[in-house]
Amino acid sequence: QPAELAKLTIILFLAAACSRQVHRIQNLAYLSSLLGIVALVLLLIEREPDLGTAVIVFLTSLAVLYLAGAKVRHLLGVMIVSVVLLFTLLHFSDRTNAGYRTERLALWRSPEGSRHDAENQVVQSLIAVSASGLWGVGPGNGESKYYLPASNTDYAMAIVAEEFGMLGVLIVLLGIGLVFLRAHYLATTSQDRFVRLVAGGIGAWIMLQSAINLAVVTNCVPATGVPMPFVSHGTSALVVTLAAVGILTEPSVSLLPVRQRRRSLVP
């Protein structure tokens, strides 16, 4: 899916733009030009339609801009306008071919009120999580995967919880936490501004996507179609996520000042 590639691409674009124009990032006109490009990407993603990915790309973009030094009041203004536009989109979605969004909201509020497949996702996911316990029922012994639509994609963590228990979920979260710690380390210690922004953006993206997926699995938010990093099935999502991890595992030479880096390259 092109939307998956957009997550990493927009991080690299904003990091490059903000690292080259350090003093202009607090200028509202320059910030607006960057947000205009982000808005164009979001529009294309939303038309797929994939509102969940659009939200992640939007929040990740704000995180990169914040780390780059954009004024908080400017970003808050953008968030307020975006929330208004989002609710407007949801309000009028029944008049378009995207009426399924209103259905998802209704099923989220009352998951037991329908026998629809989308309802099964919510109810079966909660059943799988509630049956998990500490150790789970064992690999391959779960029954929810036979009844839960998208059990290998959006709701993969529900199956992990059922079969491997809360301990399995904790191990997955620990792995994601290690990726975030690596991103945080680069974002706070690298002497290269571009590296700092890219690492910070990737860390924000991975954590946001993980949090939203877990919120969907536990029915804290409506279904968004957002996969769990490293767990959910999906070739394009996995390839892009692994590419991001590859960037984070760049040799530690990137943490050295430019002069030291040049000296270290001399035989």
mmCIF file of C-alpha atoms in Angstrom:
data_model
loop_
_atom_site.group_PDB
_atom_site.id
_atom_site.type_symbol
_atom_site.label_atom_id
_atom_site.label_comp_id
_atom_site.label_asym_id
_atom_site.label_seq_id
_atom_site.Cartn_x
_atom_site.Cartn_y
_atom_site.Cartn_z
ATOM 1 C CA GLN A 1 0.000 0.000 0.000
ATOM 2 C CA PRO A 2 1.372 3.451 -0.903
ATOM 3 C CA ALA A 3 0.089 4.804 2.411
ATOM 4 C CA GLU A 4 2.608 2.681 4.305
ATOM 5 C CA LEU A 5 5.493 4.167 2.343
ATOM 6 C CA ALA A 6 4.140 7.651 3.048
ATOM 7 C CA LYS A 7 4.824 7.241 6.783
ATOM 8 C CA LEU A 8 8.577 6.988 6.322
ATOM 9 C CA THR A 9 8.729 9.304 3.312
ATOM 10 C CA ILE A 10 7.048 12.207 5.088
ATOM 11 C CA ILE A 11 9.461 11.826 8.033
ATOM 12 C CA LEU A 12 12.484 11.973 5.733
ATOM 13 C CA PHE A 13 11.043 14.930 3.814
ATOM 14 C CA LEU A 14 10.255 17.012 6.899
ATOM 15 C CA ALA A 15 13.591 16.151 8.530
ATOM 16 C CA ALA A 16 15.483 17.243 5.414
ATOM 17 C CA ALA A 17 13.452 20.444 5.024
ATOM 18 C CA CYS A 18 13.760 21.413 8.691
ATOM 19 C CA SER A 19 17.463 20.590 8.947
ATOM 20 C CA ARG A 20 18.285 22.805 5.957
ATOM 21 C CA GLN A 21 16.088 25.729 7.046
ATOM 22 C CA VAL A 22 16.807 25.783 10.766
ATOM 23 C CA HIS A 23 15.897 29.428 11.344
ATOM 24 C CA ARG A 24 12.766 29.439 9.179
ATOM 25 C CA ILE A 25 10.869 26.699 10.987
ATOM 26 C CA GLN A 26 9.375 29.216 13.424
ATOM 27 C CA ASN A 27 8.160 31.299 10.518
ATOM 28 C CA LEU A 28 4.439 30.708 9.999
ATOM 29 C CA ALA A 29 4.663 31.076 6.226
ATOM 30 C CA TYR A 30 7.389 28.447 5.913
ATOM 31 C CA LEU A 31 5.587 26.155 8.345
ATOM 32 C CA SER A 32 2.408 26.546 6.320
ATOM 33 C CA SER A 33 4.219 25.534 3.137
ATOM 34 C CA LEU A 34 5.419 22.325 4.795
ATOM 35 C CA LEU A 35 1.975 21.615 6.206
ATOM 36 C CA GLY A 36 0.482 22.196 2.768
ATOM 37 C CA ILE A 37 2.595 19.363 1.349
ATOM 38 C CA VAL A 38 1.662 17.161 4.315
ATOM 39 C CA ALA A 39 -2.023 17.992 3.761
ATOM 40 C CA LEU A 40 -1.761 16.907 0.116
ATOM 41 C CA VAL A 41 -0.319 13.543 1.195
ATOM 42 C CA LEU A 42 -3.051 13.174 3.832
ATOM 43 C CA LEU A 43 -5.734 13.872 1.243
ATOM 44 C CA LEU A 44 -4.382 11.151 -1.033
ATOM 45 C CA ILE A 45 -4.237 8.674 1.859
ATOM 46 C CA GLU A 46 -7.765 9.512 2.978
ATOM 47 C CA ARG A 47 -9.081 8.897 -0.518
ATOM 48 C CA GLU A 48 -7.820 5.277 -0.471
ATOM 49 C CA PRO A 49 -9.713 5.372 2.010
ATOM 50 C CA ASP A 50 -7.413 4.964 5.030
ATOM 51 C CA LEU A 51 -8.251 7.499 7.688
ATOM 52 C CA GLY A 52 -6.292 5.641 10.380
ATOM 53 C CA THR A 53 -3.007 5.903 8.477
ATOM 54 C CA ALA A 54 -3.762 9.543 7.683
ATOM 55 C CA VAL A 55 -4.099 10.291 11.407
ATOM 56 C CA ILE A 56 -0.769 8.581 12.149
ATOM 57 C CA VAL A 57 1.030 10.475 9.360
ATOM 58 C CA PHE A 58 -0.488 13.739 10.596
ATOM 59 C CA LEU A 59 0.517 13.240 14.243
ATOM 60 C CA THR A 60 3.990 12.021 13.245
ATOM 61 C CA SER A 61 4.438 15.126 11.095
ATOM 62 C CA LEU A 62 3.522 17.340 14.044
ATOM 63 C CA ALA A 63 6.042 15.458 16.199
ATOM 64 C CA VAL A 64 8.849 16.066 13.696
ATOM 65 C CA LEU A 65 7.936 19.739 13.377
ATOM 66 C CA TYR A 66 7.854 20.093 17.165
ATOM 67 C CA LEU A 67 11.291 18.499 17.495
ATOM 68 C CA ALA A 68 12.539 20.794 14.743
ATOM 69 C CA GLY A 69 11.594 23.837 16.828
ATOM 70 C CA ALA A 70 8.221 24.933 15.452
ATOM 71 C CA LYS A 71 6.234 27.166 17.793
ATOM 72 C CA VAL A 72 3.801 25.271 19.988
ATOM 73 C CA ARG A 73 0.992 27.764 19.413
ATOM 74 C CA HIS A 74 1.262 27.237 15.670
ATOM 75 C CA LEU A 75 1.043 23.454 16.067
ATOM 76 C CA LEU A 76 -1.861 23.756 18.499
ATOM 77 C CA GLY A 77 -3.705 25.882 15.970
ATOM 78 C CA VAL A 78 -3.122 23.241 13.317
ATOM 79 C CA MET A 79 -4.431 20.525 15.643
ATOM 80 C CA ILE A 80 -7.591 22.461 16.477
ATOM 81 C CA VAL A 81 -8.366 23.085 12.808
ATOM 82 C CA SER A 82 -7.652 19.442 11.996
ATOM 83 C CA VAL A 83 -9.993 18.164 14.721
ATOM 84 C CA VAL A 84 -12.784 20.378 13.392
ATOM 85 C CA LEU A 85 -12.181 19.093 9.861
ATOM 86 C CA LEU A 86 -12.137 15.479 11.105
ATOM 87 C CA PHE A 87 -15.492 15.776 12.857
ATOM 88 C CA THR A 88 -16.917 17.516 9.813
ATOM 89 C CA LEU A 89 -15.720 14.637 7.649
ATOM 90 C CA LEU A 90 -17.300 12.081 9.977
ATOM 91 C CA HIS A 91 -20.539 14.043 10.147
ATOM 92 C CA PHE A 92 -20.974 14.140 6.386
ATOM 93 C CA SER A 93 -19.542 10.678 5.690
ATOM 94 C CA ASP A 94 -23.014 9.145 5.341
ATOM 95 C CA ARG A 95 -23.561 11.293 2.272
ATOM 96 C CA THR A 96 -20.519 9.810 0.559
ATOM 97 C CA ASN A 97 -19.221 6.336 -0.176
ATOM 98 C CA ALA A 98 -17.380 6.418 3.162
ATOM 99 C CA GLY A 99 -20.455 5.860 5.321
ATOM 100 C CA TYR A 100 -18.738 2.871 6.922
ATOM 101 C CA ARG A 101 -17.000 5.287 9.278
ATOM 102 C CA THR A 102 -20.287 6.162 10.930
ATOM 103 C CA GLU A 103 -21.068 2.445 11.183
ATOM 104 C CA ARG A 104 -17.751 1.857 12.935
ATOM 105 C CA LEU A 105 -18.519 4.617 15.430
ATOM 106 C CA ALA A 106 -21.939 3.112 16.137
ATOM 107 C CA LEU A 107 -20.488 -0.372 16.614
ATOM 108 C CA TRP A 108 -17.800 1.011 18.895
ATOM 109 C CA ARG A 109 -20.438 2.616 21.115
ATOM 110 C CA SER A 110 -22.642 -0.487 21.113
ATOM 111 C CA PRO A 111 -20.735 -3.535 19.809
ATOM 112 C CA GLU A 112 -23.443 -5.973 20.894
ATOM 113 C CA GLY A 113 -26.096 -4.233 18.846
ATOM 114 C CA SER A 114 -25.291 -5.894 15.507
ATOM 115 C CA ARG A 115 -24.503 -9.242 13.925
ATOM 116 C CA HIS A 116 -22.355 -7.603 11.288
ATOM 117 C CA ASP A 117 -18.791 -8.783 10.534
ATOM 118 C CA ALA A 118 -17.484 -5.467 11.824
ATOM 119 C CA GLU A 119 -19.285 -6.186 15.097
ATOM 120 C CA ASN A 120 -17.613 -9.588 15.278
ATOM 121 C CA GLN A 121 -14.242 -7.866 15.155
ATOM 122 C CA VAL A 122 -15.046 -5.902 18.293
ATOM 123 C CA VAL A 123 -16.788 -8.652 20.268
ATOM 124 C CA GLN A 124 -14.424 -11.477 19.281
ATOM 125 C CA SER A 125 -11.413 -9.307 20.023
ATOM 126 C CA LEU A 126 -12.678 -8.589 23.524
ATOM 127 C CA ILE A 127 -13.437 -12.286 24.048
ATOM 128 C CA ALA A 128 -9.890 -13.213 22.983
ATOM 129 C CA VAL A 129 -8.299 -10.636 25.274
ATOM 130 C CA SER A 130 -10.497 -11.557 28.246
ATOM 131 C CA ALA A 131 -9.594 -15.256 27.840
ATOM 132 C CA SER A 132 -5.857 -14.590 27.785
ATOM 133 C CA GLY A 133 -4.829 -14.734 31.427
ATOM 134 C CA LEU A 134 -1.136 -14.582 32.276
ATOM 135 C CA TRP A 135 0.073 -17.498 30.145
ATOM 136 C CA GLY A 136 -2.663 -17.771 27.510
ATOM 137 C CA VAL A 137 -4.175 -20.966 26.124
ATOM 138 C CA GLY A 138 -1.014 -21.958 24.257
ATOM 139 C CA PRO A 139 0.267 -21.476 20.692
ATOM 140 C CA GLY A 140 -2.311 -22.631 18.147
ATOM 141 C CA ASN A 141 -4.935 -23.440 20.782
ATOM 142 C CA GLY A 142 -6.877 -20.203 20.502
ATOM 143 C CA GLU A 143 -10.365 -20.339 18.997
ATOM 144 C CA SER A 144 -10.940 -16.655 18.309
ATOM 145 C CA LYS A 145 -8.812 -16.725 15.160
ATOM 146 C CA TYR A 146 -11.524 -18.837 13.519
ATOM 147 C CA TYR A 147 -14.210 -16.239 14.224
ATOM 148 C CA LEU A 148 -12.334 -12.943 14.300
ATOM 149 C CA PRO A 149 -12.081 -11.158 10.932
ATOM 150 C CA ALA A 150 -8.656 -9.556 10.341
ATOM 151 C CA SER A 151 -7.178 -11.830 13.020
ATOM 152 C CA ASN A 152 -3.785 -11.702 11.279
ATOM 153 C CA THR A 153 -3.791 -7.971 10.553
ATOM 154 C CA ASP A 154 -5.548 -5.288 12.595
ATOM 155 C CA TYR A 155 -6.500 -7.636 15.453
ATOM 156 C CA ALA A 156 -3.368 -9.769 15.523
ATOM 157 C CA MET A 157 -2.607 -8.630 19.070
ATOM 158 C CA ALA A 158 -5.904 -10.111 20.268
ATOM 159 C CA ILE A 159 -4.713 -13.528 19.079
ATOM 160 C CA VAL A 160 -1.305 -12.960 20.659
ATOM 161 C CA ALA A 161 -3.053 -12.153 23.935
ATOM 162 C CA GLU A 162 -5.297 -15.221 23.767
ATOM 163 C CA GLU A 163 -2.599 -17.749 22.874
ATOM 164 C CA PHE A 164 0.450 -16.294 24.669
ATOM 165 C CA GLY A 165 -1.285 -14.406 27.465
ATOM 166 C CA MET A 166 -0.345 -11.087 28.959
ATOM 167 C CA LEU A 167 3.247 -12.297 29.118
ATOM 168 C CA GLY A 168 3.319 -12.588 25.322
ATOM 169 C CA VAL A 169 1.817 -9.131 24.956
ATOM 170 C CA LEU A 170 4.440 -7.788 27.362
ATOM 171 C CA ILE A 171 7.241 -9.332 25.287
ATOM 172 C CA VAL A 172 5.888 -7.694 22.120
ATOM 173 C CA LEU A 173 5.611 -4.334 23.872
ATOM 174 C CA LEU A 174 9.133 -4.749 25.252
ATOM 175 C CA GLY A 175 10.473 -5.247 21.721
ATOM 176 C CA ILE A 176 8.658 -2.150 20.494
ATOM 177 C CA GLY A 177 9.906 -0.281 23.539
ATOM 178 C CA LEU A 178 13.497 -1.162 22.655
ATOM 179 C CA VAL A 179 12.995 0.281 19.170
ATOM 180 C CA PHE A 180 11.624 3.460 20.742
ATOM 181 C CA LEU A 181 14.561 3.675 23.163
ATOM 182 C CA ARG A 182 16.976 3.395 20.234
ATOM 183 C CA ALA A 183 15.108 6.169 18.439
ATOM 184 C CA HIS A 184 15.132 8.310 21.581
ATOM 185 C CA TYR A 185 18.852 7.707 22.032
ATOM 186 C CA LEU A 186 19.633 8.885 18.504
ATOM 187 C CA ALA A 187 17.240 11.823 18.784
ATOM 188 C CA THR A 188 18.946 13.092 21.936
ATOM 189 C CA THR A 189 22.626 12.303 21.331
ATOM 190 C CA SER A 190 23.303 12.622 17.601
ATOM 191 C CA GLN A 191 25.242 15.649 16.473
ATOM 192 C CA ASP A 192 23.465 15.557 13.120
ATOM 193 C CA ARG A 193 20.210 17.505 13.119
ATOM 194 C CA PHE A 194 18.795 15.434 10.251
ATOM 195 C CA VAL A 195 19.497 12.190 12.143
ATOM 196 C CA ARG A 196 17.869 13.580 15.284
ATOM 197 C CA LEU A 197 14.686 14.523 13.452
ATOM 198 C CA VAL A 198 14.453 11.258 11.528
ATOM 199 C CA ALA A 199 14.994 9.207 14.684
ATOM 200 C CA GLY A 200 12.465 11.255 16.623
ATOM 201 C CA GLY A 201 9.921 10.928 13.839
ATOM 202 C CA ILE A 202 10.363 7.166 13.573
ATOM 203 C CA GLY A 203 10.055 6.772 17.335
ATOM 204 C CA ALA A 204 6.865 8.833 17.396
ATOM 205 C CA TRP A 205 5.417 6.865 14.458
ATOM 206 C CA ILE A 206 6.116 3.431 15.991
ATOM 207 C CA MET A 207 4.718 4.403 19.397
ATOM 208 C CA LEU A 208 1.626 6.137 17.987
ATOM 209 C CA GLN A 209 0.778 3.219 15.715
ATOM 210 C CA SER A 210 1.282 0.691 18.509
ATOM 211 C CA ALA A 211 -0.859 2.676 20.947
ATOM 212 C CA ILE A 212 -3.682 3.133 18.436
ATOM 213 C CA ASN A 213 -3.681 -0.558 17.498
ATOM 214 C CA LEU A 214 -3.861 -1.637 21.151
ATOM 215 C CA ALA A 215 -6.654 0.871 21.747
ATOM 216 C CA VAL A 216 -8.621 -0.640 18.843
ATOM 217 C CA VAL A 217 -8.043 -4.224 20.040
ATOM 218 C CA THR A 218 -9.408 -3.323 23.487
ATOM 219 C CA ASN A 219 -12.245 -1.228 21.980
ATOM 220 C CA CYS A 220 -11.003 1.995 23.540
ATOM 221 C CA VAL A 221 -11.314 3.699 20.139
ATOM 222 C CA PRO A 222 -13.243 2.795 16.955
ATOM 223 C CA ALA A 223 -11.642 0.444 14.425
ATOM 224 C CA THR A 224 -9.135 2.338 12.315
ATOM 225 C CA GLY A 225 -7.462 -0.318 10.177
ATOM 226 C CA VAL A 226 -4.062 0.420 11.734
ATOM 227 C CA PRO A 227 -1.781 -2.655 11.971
ATOM 228 C CA MET A 228 0.516 -3.504 14.855
ATOM 229 C CA PRO A 229 4.177 -2.905 13.930
ATOM 230 C CA PHE A 230 6.190 -6.127 13.463
ATOM 231 C CA VAL A 231 3.179 -8.311 14.365
ATOM 232 C CA SER A 232 0.355 -7.754 11.880
ATOM 233 C CA HIS A 233 0.495 -9.463 8.499
ATOM 234 C CA GLY A 234 1.234 -7.165 5.568
ATOM 235 C CA THR A 235 4.228 -7.113 3.254
ATOM 236 C CA SER A 236 4.376 -3.390 2.542
ATOM 237 C CA ALA A 237 3.877 -2.429 6.199
ATOM 238 C CA LEU A 238 6.557 -4.849 7.359
ATOM 239 C CA VAL A 239 9.066 -3.775 4.707
ATOM 240 C CA VAL A 240 8.658 -0.077 5.531
ATOM 241 C CA THR A 241 8.845 -0.708 9.283
ATOM 242 C CA LEU A 242 12.009 -2.796 8.906
ATOM 243 C CA ALA A 243 13.485 -0.059 6.709
ATOM 244 C CA ALA A 244 12.839 2.405 9.531
ATOM 245 C CA VAL A 245 14.539 0.080 12.014
ATOM 246 C CA GLY A 246 17.459 -0.191 9.604
ATOM 247 C CA ILE A 247 17.815 3.586 9.709
ATOM 248 C CA LEU A 248 17.824 3.494 13.510
ATOM 249 C CA THR A 249 20.575 0.888 13.540
ATOM 250 C CA GLU A 250 22.914 3.144 11.595
ATOM 251 C CA PRO A 251 26.499 2.806 12.867
ATOM 252 C CA SER A 252 27.342 4.926 15.900
ATOM 253 C CA VAL A 253 29.633 7.054 13.742
ATOM 254 C CA SER A 254 26.545 9.201 13.073
ATOM 255 C CA LEU A 255 26.634 10.242 16.739
ATOM 256 C CA LEU A 256 30.063 11.845 16.421
ATOM 257 C CA PRO A 257 30.657 15.482 15.514
ATOM 258 C CA VAL A 258 31.470 16.058 11.853
ATOM 259 C CA ARG A 259 35.169 16.714 12.497
ATOM 260 C CA GLN A 260 35.579 13.534 14.541
ATOM 261 C CA ARG A 261 33.729 11.585 11.856
ATOM 262 C CA ARG A 262 36.169 12.796 9.194
ATOM 263 C CA ARG A 263 39.148 11.890 11.352
ATOM 264 C CA SER A 264 37.758 8.422 12.036
ATOM 265 C CA LEU A 265 37.561 7.767 8.300
ATOM 266 C CA VAL A 266 41.257 8.518 7.821
ATOM 267 C CA PRO A 267 43.381 5.289 7.839
#
